[in-house]
PDB file of C-alpha atoms in Angstrom:
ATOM      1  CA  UNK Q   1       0.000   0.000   0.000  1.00  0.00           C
ATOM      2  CA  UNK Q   2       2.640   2.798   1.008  1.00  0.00           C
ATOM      3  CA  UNK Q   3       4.471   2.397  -2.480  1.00  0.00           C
ATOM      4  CA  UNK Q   4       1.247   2.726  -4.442  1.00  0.00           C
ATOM      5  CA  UNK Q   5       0.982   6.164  -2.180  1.00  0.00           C
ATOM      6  CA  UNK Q   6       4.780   7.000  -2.904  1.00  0.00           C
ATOM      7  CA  UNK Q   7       3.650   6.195  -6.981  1.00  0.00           C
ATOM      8  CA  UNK Q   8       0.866   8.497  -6.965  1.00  0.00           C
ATOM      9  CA  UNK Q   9       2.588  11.218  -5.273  1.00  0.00           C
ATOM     10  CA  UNK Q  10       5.255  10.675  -7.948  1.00  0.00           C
ATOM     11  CA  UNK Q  11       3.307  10.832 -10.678  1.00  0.00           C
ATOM     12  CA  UNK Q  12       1.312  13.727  -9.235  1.00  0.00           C
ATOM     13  CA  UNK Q  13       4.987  15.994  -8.570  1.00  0.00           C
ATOM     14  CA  UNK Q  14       5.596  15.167 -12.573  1.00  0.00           C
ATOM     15  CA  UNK Q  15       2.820  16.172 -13.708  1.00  0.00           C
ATOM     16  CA  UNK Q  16       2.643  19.075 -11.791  1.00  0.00           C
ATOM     17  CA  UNK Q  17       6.398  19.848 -13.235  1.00  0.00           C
ATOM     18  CA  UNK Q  18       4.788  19.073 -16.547  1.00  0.00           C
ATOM     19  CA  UNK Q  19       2.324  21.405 -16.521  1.00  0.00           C
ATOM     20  CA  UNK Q  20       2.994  24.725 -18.706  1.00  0.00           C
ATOM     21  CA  UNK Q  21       3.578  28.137 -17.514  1.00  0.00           C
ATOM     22  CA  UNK Q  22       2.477  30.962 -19.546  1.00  0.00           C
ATOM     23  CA  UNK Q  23       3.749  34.669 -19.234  1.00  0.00           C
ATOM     24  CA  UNK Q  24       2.713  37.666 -20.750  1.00  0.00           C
ATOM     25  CA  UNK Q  25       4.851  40.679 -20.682  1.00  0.00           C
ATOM     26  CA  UNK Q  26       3.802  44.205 -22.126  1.00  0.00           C
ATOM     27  CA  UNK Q  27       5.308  47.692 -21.404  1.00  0.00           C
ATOM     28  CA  UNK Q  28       4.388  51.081 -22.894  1.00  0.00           C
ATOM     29  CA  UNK Q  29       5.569  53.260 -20.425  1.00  0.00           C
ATOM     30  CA  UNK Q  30       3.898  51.253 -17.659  1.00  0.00           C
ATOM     31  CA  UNK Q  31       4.561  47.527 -16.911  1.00  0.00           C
ATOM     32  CA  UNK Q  32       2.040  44.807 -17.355  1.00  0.00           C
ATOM     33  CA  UNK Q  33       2.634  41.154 -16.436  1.00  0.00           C
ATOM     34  CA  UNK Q  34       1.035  38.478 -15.806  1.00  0.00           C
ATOM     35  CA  UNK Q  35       2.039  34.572 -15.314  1.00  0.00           C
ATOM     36  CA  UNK Q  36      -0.281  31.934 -15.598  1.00  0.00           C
ATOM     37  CA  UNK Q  37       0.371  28.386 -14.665  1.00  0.00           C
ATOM     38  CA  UNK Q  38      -2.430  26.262 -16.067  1.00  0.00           C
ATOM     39  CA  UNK Q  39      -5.416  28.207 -16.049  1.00  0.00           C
ATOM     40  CA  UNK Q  40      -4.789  30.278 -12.394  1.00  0.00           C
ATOM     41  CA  UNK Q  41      -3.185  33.639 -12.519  1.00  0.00           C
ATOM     42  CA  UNK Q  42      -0.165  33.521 -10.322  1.00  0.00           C
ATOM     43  CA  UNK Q  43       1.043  36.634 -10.773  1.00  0.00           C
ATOM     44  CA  UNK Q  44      -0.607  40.217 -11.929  1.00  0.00           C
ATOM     45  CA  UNK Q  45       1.012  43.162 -12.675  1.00  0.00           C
ATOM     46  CA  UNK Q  46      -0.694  45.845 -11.467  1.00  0.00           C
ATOM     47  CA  UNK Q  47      -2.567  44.503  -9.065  1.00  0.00           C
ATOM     48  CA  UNK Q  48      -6.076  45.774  -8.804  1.00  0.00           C
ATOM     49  CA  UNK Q  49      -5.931  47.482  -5.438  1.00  0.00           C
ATOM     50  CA  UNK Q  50      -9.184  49.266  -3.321  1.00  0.00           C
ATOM     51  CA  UNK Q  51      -9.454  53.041  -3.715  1.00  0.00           C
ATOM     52  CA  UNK Q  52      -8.017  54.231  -0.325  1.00  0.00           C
ATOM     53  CA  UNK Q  53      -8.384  58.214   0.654  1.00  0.00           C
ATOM     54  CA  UNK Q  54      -5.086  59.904  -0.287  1.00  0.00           C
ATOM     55  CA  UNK Q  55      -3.063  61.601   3.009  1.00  0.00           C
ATOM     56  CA  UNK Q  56      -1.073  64.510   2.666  1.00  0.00           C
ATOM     57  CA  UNK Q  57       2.582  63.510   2.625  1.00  0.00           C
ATOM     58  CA  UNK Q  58       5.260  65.323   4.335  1.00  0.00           C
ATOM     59  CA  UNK Q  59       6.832  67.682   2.096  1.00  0.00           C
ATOM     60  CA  UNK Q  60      10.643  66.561   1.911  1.00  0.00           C
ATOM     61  CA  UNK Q  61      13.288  69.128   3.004  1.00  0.00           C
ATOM     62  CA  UNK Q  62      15.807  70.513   0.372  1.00  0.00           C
ATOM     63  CA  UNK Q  63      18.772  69.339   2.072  1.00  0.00           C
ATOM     64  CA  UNK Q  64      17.138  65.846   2.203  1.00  0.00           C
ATOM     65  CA  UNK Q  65      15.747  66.137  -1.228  1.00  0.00           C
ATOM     66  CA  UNK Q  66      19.552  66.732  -2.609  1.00  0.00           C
ATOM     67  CA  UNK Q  67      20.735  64.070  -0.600  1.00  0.00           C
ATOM     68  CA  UNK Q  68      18.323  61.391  -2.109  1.00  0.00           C
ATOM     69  CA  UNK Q  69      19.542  62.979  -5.090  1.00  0.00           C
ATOM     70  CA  UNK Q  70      23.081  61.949  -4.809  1.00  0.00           C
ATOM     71  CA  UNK Q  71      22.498  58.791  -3.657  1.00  0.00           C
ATOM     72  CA  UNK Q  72      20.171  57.595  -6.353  1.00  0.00           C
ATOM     73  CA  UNK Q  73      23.058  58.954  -8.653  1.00  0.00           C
ATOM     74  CA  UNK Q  74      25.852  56.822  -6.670  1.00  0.00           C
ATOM     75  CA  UNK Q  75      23.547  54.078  -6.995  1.00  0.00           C
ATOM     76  CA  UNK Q  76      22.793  54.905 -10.733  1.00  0.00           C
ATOM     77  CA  UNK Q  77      26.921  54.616 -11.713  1.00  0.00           C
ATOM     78  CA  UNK Q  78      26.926  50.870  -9.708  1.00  0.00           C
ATOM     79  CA  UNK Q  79      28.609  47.853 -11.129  1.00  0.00           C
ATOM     80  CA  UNK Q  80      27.834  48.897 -14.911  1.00  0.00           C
ATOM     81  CA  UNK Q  81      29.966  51.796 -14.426  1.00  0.00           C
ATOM     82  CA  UNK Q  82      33.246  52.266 -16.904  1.00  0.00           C
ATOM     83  CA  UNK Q  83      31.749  49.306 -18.832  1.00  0.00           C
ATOM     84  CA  UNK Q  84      30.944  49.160 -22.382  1.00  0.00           C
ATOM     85  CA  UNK Q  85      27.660  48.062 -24.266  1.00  0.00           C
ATOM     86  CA  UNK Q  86      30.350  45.617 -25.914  1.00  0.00           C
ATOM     87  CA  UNK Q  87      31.895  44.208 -22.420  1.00  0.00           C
ATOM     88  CA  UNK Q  88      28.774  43.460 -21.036  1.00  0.00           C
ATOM     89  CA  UNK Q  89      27.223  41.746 -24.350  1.00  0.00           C
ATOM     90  CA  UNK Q  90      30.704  40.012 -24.486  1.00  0.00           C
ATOM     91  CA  UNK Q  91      30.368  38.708 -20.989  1.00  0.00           C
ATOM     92  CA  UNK Q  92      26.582  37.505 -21.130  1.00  0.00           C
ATOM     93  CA  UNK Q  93      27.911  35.355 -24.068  1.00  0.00           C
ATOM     94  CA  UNK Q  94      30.713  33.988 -21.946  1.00  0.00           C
ATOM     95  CA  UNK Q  95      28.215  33.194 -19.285  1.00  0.00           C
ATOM     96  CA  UNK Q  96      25.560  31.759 -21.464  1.00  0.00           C
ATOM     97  CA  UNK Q  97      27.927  29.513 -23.483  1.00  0.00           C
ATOM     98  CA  UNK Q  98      28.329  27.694 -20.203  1.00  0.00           C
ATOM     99  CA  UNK Q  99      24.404  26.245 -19.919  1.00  0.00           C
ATOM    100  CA  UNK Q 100      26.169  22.702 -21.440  1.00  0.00           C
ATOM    101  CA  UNK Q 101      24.081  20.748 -24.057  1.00  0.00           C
ATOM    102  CA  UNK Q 102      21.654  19.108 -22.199  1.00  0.00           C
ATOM    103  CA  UNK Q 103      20.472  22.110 -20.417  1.00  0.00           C
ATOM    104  CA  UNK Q 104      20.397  23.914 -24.001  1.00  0.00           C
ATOM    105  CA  UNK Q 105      18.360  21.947 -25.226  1.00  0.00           C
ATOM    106  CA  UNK Q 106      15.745  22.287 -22.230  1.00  0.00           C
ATOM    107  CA  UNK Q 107      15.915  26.101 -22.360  1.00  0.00           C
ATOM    108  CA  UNK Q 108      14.839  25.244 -26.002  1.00  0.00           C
ATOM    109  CA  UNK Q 109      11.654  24.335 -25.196  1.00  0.00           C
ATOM    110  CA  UNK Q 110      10.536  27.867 -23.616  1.00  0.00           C
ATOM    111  CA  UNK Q 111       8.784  29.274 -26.257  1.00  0.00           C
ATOM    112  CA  UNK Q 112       8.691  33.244 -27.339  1.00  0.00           C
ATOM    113  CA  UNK Q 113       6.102  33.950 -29.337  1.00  0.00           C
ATOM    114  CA  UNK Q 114       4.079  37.437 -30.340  1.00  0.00           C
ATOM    115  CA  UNK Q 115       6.671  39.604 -30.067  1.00  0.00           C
ATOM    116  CA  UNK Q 116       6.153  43.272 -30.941  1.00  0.00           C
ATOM    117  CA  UNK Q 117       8.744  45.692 -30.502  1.00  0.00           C
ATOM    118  CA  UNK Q 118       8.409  49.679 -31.341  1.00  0.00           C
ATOM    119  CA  UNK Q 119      11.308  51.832 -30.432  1.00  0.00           C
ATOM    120  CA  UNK Q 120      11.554  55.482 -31.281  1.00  0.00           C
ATOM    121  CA  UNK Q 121      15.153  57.339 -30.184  1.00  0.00           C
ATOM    122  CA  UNK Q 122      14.609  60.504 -29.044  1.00  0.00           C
ATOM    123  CA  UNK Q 123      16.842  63.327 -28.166  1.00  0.00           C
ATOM    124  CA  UNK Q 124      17.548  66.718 -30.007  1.00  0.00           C
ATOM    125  CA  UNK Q 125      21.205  66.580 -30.617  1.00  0.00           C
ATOM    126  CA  UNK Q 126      21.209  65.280 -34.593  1.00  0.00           C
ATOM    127  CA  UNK Q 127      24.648  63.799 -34.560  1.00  0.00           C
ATOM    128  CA  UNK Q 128      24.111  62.298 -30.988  1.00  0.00           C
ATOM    129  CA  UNK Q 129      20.946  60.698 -31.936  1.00  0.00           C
ATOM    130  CA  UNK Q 130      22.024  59.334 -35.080  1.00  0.00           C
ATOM    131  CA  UNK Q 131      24.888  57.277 -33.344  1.00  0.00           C
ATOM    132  CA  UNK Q 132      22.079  56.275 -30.663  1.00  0.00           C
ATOM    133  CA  UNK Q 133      19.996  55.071 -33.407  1.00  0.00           C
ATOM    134  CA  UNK Q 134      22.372  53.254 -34.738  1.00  0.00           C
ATOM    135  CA  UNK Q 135      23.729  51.516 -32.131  1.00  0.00           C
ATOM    136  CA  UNK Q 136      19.965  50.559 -30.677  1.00  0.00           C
ATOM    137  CA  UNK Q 137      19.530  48.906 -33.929  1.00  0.00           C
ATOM    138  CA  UNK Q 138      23.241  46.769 -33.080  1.00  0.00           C
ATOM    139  CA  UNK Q 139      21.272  46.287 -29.689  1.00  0.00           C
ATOM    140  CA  UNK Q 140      18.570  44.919 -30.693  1.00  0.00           C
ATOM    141  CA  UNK Q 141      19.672  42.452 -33.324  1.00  0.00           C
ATOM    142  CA  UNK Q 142      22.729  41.303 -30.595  1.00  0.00           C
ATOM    143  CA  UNK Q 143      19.412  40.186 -28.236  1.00  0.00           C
ATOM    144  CA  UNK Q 144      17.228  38.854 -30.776  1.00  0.00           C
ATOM    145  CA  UNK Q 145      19.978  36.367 -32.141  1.00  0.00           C
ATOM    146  CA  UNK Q 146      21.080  35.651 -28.294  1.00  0.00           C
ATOM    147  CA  UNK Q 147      17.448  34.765 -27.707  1.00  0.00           C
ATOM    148  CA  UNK Q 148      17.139  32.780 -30.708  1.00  0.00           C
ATOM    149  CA  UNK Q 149      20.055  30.837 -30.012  1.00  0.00           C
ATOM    150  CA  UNK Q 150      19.581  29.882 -26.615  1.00  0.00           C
ATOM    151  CA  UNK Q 151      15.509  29.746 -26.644  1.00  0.00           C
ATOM    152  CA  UNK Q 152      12.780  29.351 -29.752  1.00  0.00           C
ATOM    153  CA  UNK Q 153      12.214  32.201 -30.705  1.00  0.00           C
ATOM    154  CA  UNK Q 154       8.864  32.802 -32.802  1.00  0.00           C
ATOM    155  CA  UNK Q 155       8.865  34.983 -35.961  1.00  0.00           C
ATOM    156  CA  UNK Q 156       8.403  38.753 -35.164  1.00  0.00           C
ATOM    157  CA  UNK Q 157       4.887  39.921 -34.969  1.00  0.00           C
ATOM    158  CA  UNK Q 158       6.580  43.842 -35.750  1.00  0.00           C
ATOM    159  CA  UNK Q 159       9.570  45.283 -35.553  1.00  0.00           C
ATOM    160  CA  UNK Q 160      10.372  48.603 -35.633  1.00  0.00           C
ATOM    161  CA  UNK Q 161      13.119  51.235 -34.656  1.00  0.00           C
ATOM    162  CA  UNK Q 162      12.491  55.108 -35.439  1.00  0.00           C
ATOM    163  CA  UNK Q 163      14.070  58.181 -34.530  1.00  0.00           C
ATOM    164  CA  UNK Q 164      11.944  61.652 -33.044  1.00  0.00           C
ATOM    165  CA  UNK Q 165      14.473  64.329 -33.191  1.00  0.00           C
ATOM    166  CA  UNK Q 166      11.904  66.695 -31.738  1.00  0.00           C
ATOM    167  CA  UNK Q 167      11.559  64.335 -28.179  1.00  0.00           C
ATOM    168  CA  UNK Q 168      13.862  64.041 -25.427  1.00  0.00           C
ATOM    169  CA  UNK Q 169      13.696  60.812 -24.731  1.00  0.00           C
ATOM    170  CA  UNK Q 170      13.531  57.420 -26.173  1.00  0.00           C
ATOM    171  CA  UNK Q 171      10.239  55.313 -25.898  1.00  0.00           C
ATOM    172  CA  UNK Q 172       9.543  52.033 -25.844  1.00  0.00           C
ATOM    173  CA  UNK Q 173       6.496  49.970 -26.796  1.00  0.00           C
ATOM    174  CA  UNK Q 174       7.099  45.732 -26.310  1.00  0.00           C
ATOM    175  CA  UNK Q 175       5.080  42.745 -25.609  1.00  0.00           C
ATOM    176  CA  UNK Q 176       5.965  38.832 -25.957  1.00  0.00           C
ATOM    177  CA  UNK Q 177       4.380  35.813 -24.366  1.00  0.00           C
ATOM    178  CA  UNK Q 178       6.531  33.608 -23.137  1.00  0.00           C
ATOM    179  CA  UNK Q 179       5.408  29.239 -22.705  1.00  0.00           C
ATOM    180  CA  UNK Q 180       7.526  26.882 -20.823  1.00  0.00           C
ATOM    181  CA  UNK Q 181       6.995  23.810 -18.431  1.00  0.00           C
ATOM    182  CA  UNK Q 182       6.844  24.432 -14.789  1.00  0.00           C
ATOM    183  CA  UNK Q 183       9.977  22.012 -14.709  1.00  0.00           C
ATOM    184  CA  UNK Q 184      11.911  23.899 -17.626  1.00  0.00           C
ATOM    185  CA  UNK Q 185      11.101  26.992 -15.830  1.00  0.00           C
ATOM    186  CA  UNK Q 186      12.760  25.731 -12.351  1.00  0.00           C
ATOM    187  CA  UNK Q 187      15.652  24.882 -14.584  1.00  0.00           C
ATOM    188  CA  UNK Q 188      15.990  27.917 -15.826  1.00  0.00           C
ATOM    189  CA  UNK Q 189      15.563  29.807 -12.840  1.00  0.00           C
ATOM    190  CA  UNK Q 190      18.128  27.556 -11.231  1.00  0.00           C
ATOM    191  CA  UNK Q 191      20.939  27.978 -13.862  1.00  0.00           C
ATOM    192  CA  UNK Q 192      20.246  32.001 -14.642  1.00  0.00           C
ATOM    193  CA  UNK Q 193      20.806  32.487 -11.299  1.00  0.00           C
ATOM    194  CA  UNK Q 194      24.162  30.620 -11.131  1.00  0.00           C
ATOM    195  CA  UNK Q 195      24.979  32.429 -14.594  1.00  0.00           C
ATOM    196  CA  UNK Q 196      24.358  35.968 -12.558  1.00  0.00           C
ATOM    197  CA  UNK Q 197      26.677  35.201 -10.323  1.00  0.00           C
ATOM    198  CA  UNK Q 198      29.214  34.289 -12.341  1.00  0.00           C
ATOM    199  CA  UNK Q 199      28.170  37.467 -14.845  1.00  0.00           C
ATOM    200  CA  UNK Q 200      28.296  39.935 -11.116  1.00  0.00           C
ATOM    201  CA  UNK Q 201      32.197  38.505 -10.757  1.00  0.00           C
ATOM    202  CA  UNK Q 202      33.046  38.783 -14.743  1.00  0.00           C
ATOM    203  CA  UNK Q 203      31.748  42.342 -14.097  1.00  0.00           C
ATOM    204  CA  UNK Q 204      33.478  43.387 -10.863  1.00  0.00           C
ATOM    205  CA  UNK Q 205      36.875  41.998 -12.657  1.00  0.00           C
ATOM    206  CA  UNK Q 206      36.375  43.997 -15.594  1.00  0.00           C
ATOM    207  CA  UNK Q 207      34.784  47.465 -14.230  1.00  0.00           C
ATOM    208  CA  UNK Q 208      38.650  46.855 -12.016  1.00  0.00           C
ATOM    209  CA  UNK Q 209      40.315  46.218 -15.052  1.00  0.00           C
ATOM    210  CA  UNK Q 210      38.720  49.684 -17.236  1.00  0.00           C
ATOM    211  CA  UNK Q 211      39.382  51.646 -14.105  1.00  0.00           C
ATOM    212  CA  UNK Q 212      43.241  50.365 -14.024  1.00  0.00           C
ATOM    213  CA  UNK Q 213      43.459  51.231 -17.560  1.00  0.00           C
ATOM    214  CA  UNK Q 214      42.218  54.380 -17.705  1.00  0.00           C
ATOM    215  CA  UNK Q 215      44.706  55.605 -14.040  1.00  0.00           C
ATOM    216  CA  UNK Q 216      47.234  53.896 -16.005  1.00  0.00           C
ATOM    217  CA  UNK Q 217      46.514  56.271 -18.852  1.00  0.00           C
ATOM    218  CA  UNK Q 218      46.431  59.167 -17.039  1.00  0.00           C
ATOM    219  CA  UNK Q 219      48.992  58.665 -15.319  1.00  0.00           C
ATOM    220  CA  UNK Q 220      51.232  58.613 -18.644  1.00  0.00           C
ATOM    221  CA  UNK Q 221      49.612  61.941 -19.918  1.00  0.00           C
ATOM    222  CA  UNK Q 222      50.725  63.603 -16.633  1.00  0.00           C
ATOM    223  CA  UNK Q 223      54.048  62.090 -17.349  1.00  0.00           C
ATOM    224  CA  UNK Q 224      54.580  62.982 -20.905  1.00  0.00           C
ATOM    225  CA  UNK Q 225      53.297  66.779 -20.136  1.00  0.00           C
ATOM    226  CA  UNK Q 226      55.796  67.209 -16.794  1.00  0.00           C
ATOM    227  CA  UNK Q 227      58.306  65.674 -18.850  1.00  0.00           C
ATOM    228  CA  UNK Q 228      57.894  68.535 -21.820  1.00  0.00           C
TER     229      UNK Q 228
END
C-alpha cells in the first residue's frame, strides 16, 4: 500500500512539473505582467488594489531632497559603471555559453512567441541621436539572435526602430508571451541564477580592469606633459 501512495505522489509531482507556464509581458511606459500556470493567474502586474483616501505627505526638506539625489546617482553609476555596451554583451555570451548541451536543449523548449517591438530614439542633438539610433539597432539584433540561439524564438509579430528628433527621450512599446513547463522553468531559474553570479564577478573583474586602464593612462599623460 505505502508504495502505491509513494507512486501516486510521484506521478502527481511530474505532472505538476509538466504542466505549462504561460507569461505575458507588455510595457508602454507602464509595466504589465502576468504569469499563468495552467489556467490560475499567479502573478498580476498591477494589481487591482481598493481606492483608499489619499493623506497629505510630508513635504521633503531641500537638504534631504539633494541628498536622495546623490544617492540615487551613486547608486545609478553601480557595477555597470566604466563598462561598455560591448563588455557586457561580451560577458553575457561567456556566461551563457556555459548552460552545457543538455540544459540547451531544455531552455529550447521555452517558447517566445508574439513579439512586438516599437522603439523610437529621441533626443535633439542630430549627430548624438544618429549614433544612438544606430547603435539601438546593433542592440537589438545582438538580443534577438542571443534569444534565438539559446531559446525558440517565434517569428516577429513587428519590428520597428524610429528616430523623433523633436523628443527628449527614447520610448519604448514591447510585448511577448513567453510558454515553458513548470519544470523547464525551475531549470531555468536555477541555472540564470548561477549564470548571474558568475556574470556579477566577470563584471566586478572587468569594471577593475577599465578603471586600471584608464589611471594607467592618465597617469602617462601627466608624465609625458611634466616631462615637456
Amino acid at each position: 500500500m505505502g508504495w502505491i501512495i509513494a507512486a501516486g505522489v510521484v506521478l502527481l509531482i511530474a505532472l505538476l512539473l509538466a504542466g505549462r507556464v504561460s507569461v505575458f509581458f507588455d510595457y508602454n511606459g507602464e509595466l504589465a505582467l502576468k504569469v499563468k500556470y495552467l489556467c490560475v493567474t499567479v502573478v498580476k502586474i498591477p494589481k487591482k488594489a481598493k481606492a483608499k483616501p489619499k493623506k497629505d505627505k510630508p513635504e521633503k526638506s531641500k537638504k534631504s531632497r539633494n541628498e536622495g539625489e546623490e544617492e540615487g546617482k551613486k547608486k545609478k553609476g553601480g557595477l555597470l559603471k566604466n563598462l561598455t555596451f560591448d563588455d557586457i554583451l561580451a560577458l553575457l555570451k561567456q556566461a551563457l555559453t556555459g548552460i552545457g548541451k543538455p540544459l540547451r536543449k531544455l531552455f529550447k523548449s521555452i517558447v517566445i512567441s508574439h513579439l512586438s517591438l516599437n522603439i523610437t530614439v529621441g533626443g535633439d542633438d542630430a549627430a548624438k541621436t544618429a549614433i544612438k539610433f544606430g547603435a539601438m539597432n546593433i542592440a537589438v539584433g545582438n538580443v534577438l539572435g542571443l534569444l534565438d540561439s539559446f531559446l525558440t524564438l517565434k517569428p516577429l509579430d513587428d519590428l520597428n526602430i524610429g528616430v523623433d528628433f523633436q523628443s527628449e527621450e527614447t520610448l519604448y512599446d514591447a510585448y511577448f508571451e513567453m510558454r515553458m513547463t513548470l519544470f523547464a522553468g525551475l531549470v531555468a531559474v536555477i541555472r540564470l541564477a548561477r549564470v548571474a553570479i558568475k556574470l556579477f564577478g566577470s563584471l566586478k573583474k572587468k569594471k577593475k580592469a577599465n578603471i586600471a586602464k584608464k589611471r594607467a593612462l592618465r597617469a602617462q599623460a601627466r608624465a609625458q606633459s611634466n616631462s615637456k
